[in-house]
Amino acid sequence: MFAGRDEQPIVSLKGVSKVYPPSTAALTDVDLEIERGEFVFLIGPSGSGKSTLLRLLYREEQATKGRIVVNNRDVTAMGPSDVPFLRRQLGVVFQDFKLLPRKTVAENIAFPLVVSEFSARAIRLRVAQLLEIVGLKDRRHALPAELSGGEQQRAALARAIVNNPVLLIADEPTGNLDPETSRGITQLLAEINFRGTTVIVATHSEVMVNALRRRVVAIEGGMIVRDQARAAYRDADAGPAAQPDRRLVASGAAPAAAAAWPGRGSRRG
Amino acid sequence: MRLRTLAHLSGEAVASVRDNSLLSIAAVSTVAISLLVLSIVTLLAVNMQHLAAVLNAQVQIVAYLDPAPAVGGGAALGSCQAAPSSTAATGNSSATVPTAAAASSGAVSAAGAASASTSPSTPSAEEQTVIGQIEALPGVTKVQFVSKQQALNTLVSELPNGAGLIRGIGTDNPLPDYVNIFVADPQLVAGVAGQVASMPGVSCVRNDQQYVNDLFGFTQSLRYVGIFLIAALALTTLVVIGNTVRVAVYARRDQIGIMKLVGATDSFIRLPFFIEGAILGLIGALVSGLLVAWGYGWVQRIAAANMPFLPLLPAQALTARLLEGLALGGLLLGALGSAISVRRHLNV
């Protein structure tokens, strides 16, 4: 599942801190690596720093300290004019979908390609393909307001991957959806990951995490308190507090994390 | 940037103008009014300058010749010079002399009085002598005699109700004979005027150069007023267009956020707002241009009918050039206004 060890991780955070002015520490000294092709859940209570971490990845926020590399680009060092080209390699999905209300489903999905100045023909082909994948072919002329929540999130997902991103970032993608619909979206995310896109999902949803059984990174108070690879996550049911991840050990946060998170039962969904 | 992208962004701009229709109308009106005032000032200045130039090329000095020697008439007519102070200074000595000269030469003129009134279009012998003297002055290039009858005819033709006027006057023409004096160098006008005024047989001298100079001065001050007005109105226009674009930015902030998210470049995000500003400016310019073209044509027709002596510049050539200038001005004002606004309100 994981890419070869010799390949650079697609996401690498080293000693990253984020302080919102005047003095709200959202993230403190975070180390994290995500390999190409991985599927990672980012969990933690509200205000723990999940969203901030994701926003740092697509440069919606800038790190106060530390170094972030995404797909071999140093996000912390790049100038503002490089940001659009970073984002063209990423896809981002939100809890509130963020579809353009006056554009149809097809137009919404096509939007990143229009912005990236693809040809009309390429856009048409690719959008048709995406409508098929997310199952909205029949709804392509509908406006977002005419769609159900699940359909809107499918459209948003289609828009996020229309540019073939190397990394899909989803911030609470099922936050507004009922469990049944959530499962459908989760399944779609797994499919996208299966096609080779690295996926990071921040979520509160235990259902979602349990459904897929992938790597789980837990954040609390702006620090990574647990990082369980898929295999370790499975073993956590049996063993005490799982084996600390090697990256977590390196950061020195592991002992405290293990103490704070004795087992799966206390994890906030 | 692809042409198709430009078309797409222009479409966005047009949609934004439509979405903000009320504010767009306000912006267009402001641009139109600003450019209208600007055009009026410009037209006024251009015509003033034209008028001054025409007058400058025309008569420079008018010398009124002594009519029949009425008792004390010389003194009364001597005041025909609504003398500006500079002429009074240069021709100070001559100002008193003509009246004295006129009084002394009264007897001479009396003999020719009959011939002057009987042959209306040619100078009398006395007048011919004066004309000869004037022609002999250094710097004088041409002396043109205008009889009292010709003067009356000109007056009648230049005034709207000239026919009525001449009926009122009847046969008793109150105008004097006069000569137009042309001088090679405008610098010499004051000196020549002074010398002519001191000649016997000349009742008084009108120095048109002074009026022309005054007109040039007035044109100059009009230009300063115009520059001030233009600056103030340009500022207003910038603010109004900037405000309209600010509202447009605000209305589209969600879309802008998503555009940024999916990797739109700064220029891609900003361009529709420049185009929107330019469209607003251009429409405003067009509205004011049409108003000016129509209004100037109207003023010119009225002027031609009622004030034929006032030479206005022809409408067609002038308004065509004015429209070009207005379009360019509107476009620049609009684009600049939105550029300032986008810089301030759009953090990309």
PDB file of C-alpha atoms in Angstrom, chain A residues 58 84-85 87-88 92 94 98-100 102-103 111-112 114-115 117-120 123 159, chain B residues 1-2 4-5 8 12 18-19 252 254-255 258-266 268 348:
ATOM      1  CA  TYR A  58      -2.637  24.172   0.923  1.00  0.00           C
ATOM      2  CA  PRO A  84      -1.954  28.793  -7.186  1.00  0.00           C
ATOM      3  CA  PHE A  85       0.312  26.212  -8.804  1.00  0.00           C
ATOM      4  CA  ARG A  87      -3.148  24.216  -5.244  1.00  0.00           C
ATOM      5  CA  ARG A  88      -3.578  22.934  -8.783  1.00  0.00           C
ATOM      6  CA  VAL A  92      -9.797  20.261  -1.118  1.00  0.00           C
ATOM      7  CA  PHE A  94     -15.154  21.021   3.031  1.00  0.00           C
ATOM      8  CA  LYS A  98     -18.430  25.431  -0.987  1.00  0.00           C
ATOM      9  CA  LEU A  99     -20.128  24.984  -4.346  1.00  0.00           C
ATOM     10  CA  LEU A 100     -20.878  28.073  -6.408  1.00  0.00           C
ATOM     11  CA  ARG A 102     -25.190  30.097  -9.469  1.00  0.00           C
ATOM     12  CA  LYS A 103     -23.333  27.487 -11.436  1.00  0.00           C
ATOM     13  CA  PHE A 111     -14.388  25.317 -12.476  1.00  0.00           C
ATOM     14  CA  PRO A 112     -10.812  24.296 -11.483  1.00  0.00           C
ATOM     15  CA  VAL A 114     -11.491  26.713 -16.350  1.00  0.00           C
ATOM     16  CA  VAL A 115      -9.337  28.518 -13.820  1.00  0.00           C
ATOM     17  CA  GLU A 117      -7.144  27.410 -18.554  1.00  0.00           C
ATOM     18  CA  PHE A 118      -7.723  23.952 -19.972  1.00  0.00           C
ATOM     19  CA  SER A 119      -9.269  23.672 -23.423  1.00  0.00           C
ATOM     20  CA  ALA A 120     -13.054  23.458 -23.683  1.00  0.00           C
ATOM     21  CA  ILE A 123     -12.901  20.124 -19.801  1.00  0.00           C
ATOM     22  CA  ARG A 159     -14.536  19.227  -8.303  1.00  0.00           C
TER      23      ARG A 159
ATOM     24  CA  MET B   1      -3.792  34.125 -21.377  1.00  0.00           C
ATOM     25  CA  ARG B   2      -6.061  32.322 -23.769  1.00  0.00           C
ATOM     26  CA  ARG B   4     -11.323  31.951 -24.467  1.00  0.00           C
ATOM     27  CA  THR B   5     -10.310  32.714 -20.883  1.00  0.00           C
ATOM     28  CA  HIS B   8     -14.959  33.937 -19.939  1.00  0.00           C
ATOM     29  CA  GLU B  12     -18.042  37.314 -15.515  1.00  0.00           C
ATOM     30  CA  ARG B  18     -25.907  43.104 -14.223  1.00  0.00           C
ATOM     31  CA  ASP B  19     -26.027  41.680 -10.695  1.00  0.00           C
ATOM     32  CA  ARG B 252     -18.301  37.516  -5.057  1.00  0.00           C
ATOM     33  CA  ASP B 254     -17.288  33.140  -1.919  1.00  0.00           C
ATOM     34  CA  GLN B 255     -16.478  32.653  -5.547  1.00  0.00           C
ATOM     35  CA  ILE B 258     -13.118  29.026  -4.276  1.00  0.00           C
ATOM     36  CA  MET B 259     -11.156  30.397  -7.214  1.00  0.00           C
ATOM     37  CA  LYS B 260      -8.159  30.807  -4.936  1.00  0.00           C
ATOM     38  CA  LEU B 261      -8.690  27.333  -3.567  1.00  0.00           C
ATOM     39  CA  VAL B 262      -8.652  25.664  -6.958  1.00  0.00           C
ATOM     40  CA  GLY B 263      -5.523  27.490  -8.042  1.00  0.00           C
ATOM     41  CA  ALA B 264      -6.657  30.610  -9.870  1.00  0.00           C
ATOM     42  CA  THR B 265      -3.823  33.090 -10.335  1.00  0.00           C
ATOM     43  CA  ASP B 266      -4.094  36.655  -9.030  1.00  0.00           C
ATOM     44  CA  PHE B 268      -7.283  35.611 -13.272  1.00  0.00           C
ATOM     45  CA  VAL B 348      -5.143  37.516  -3.112  1.00  0.00           C
TER      46      VAL B 348
END
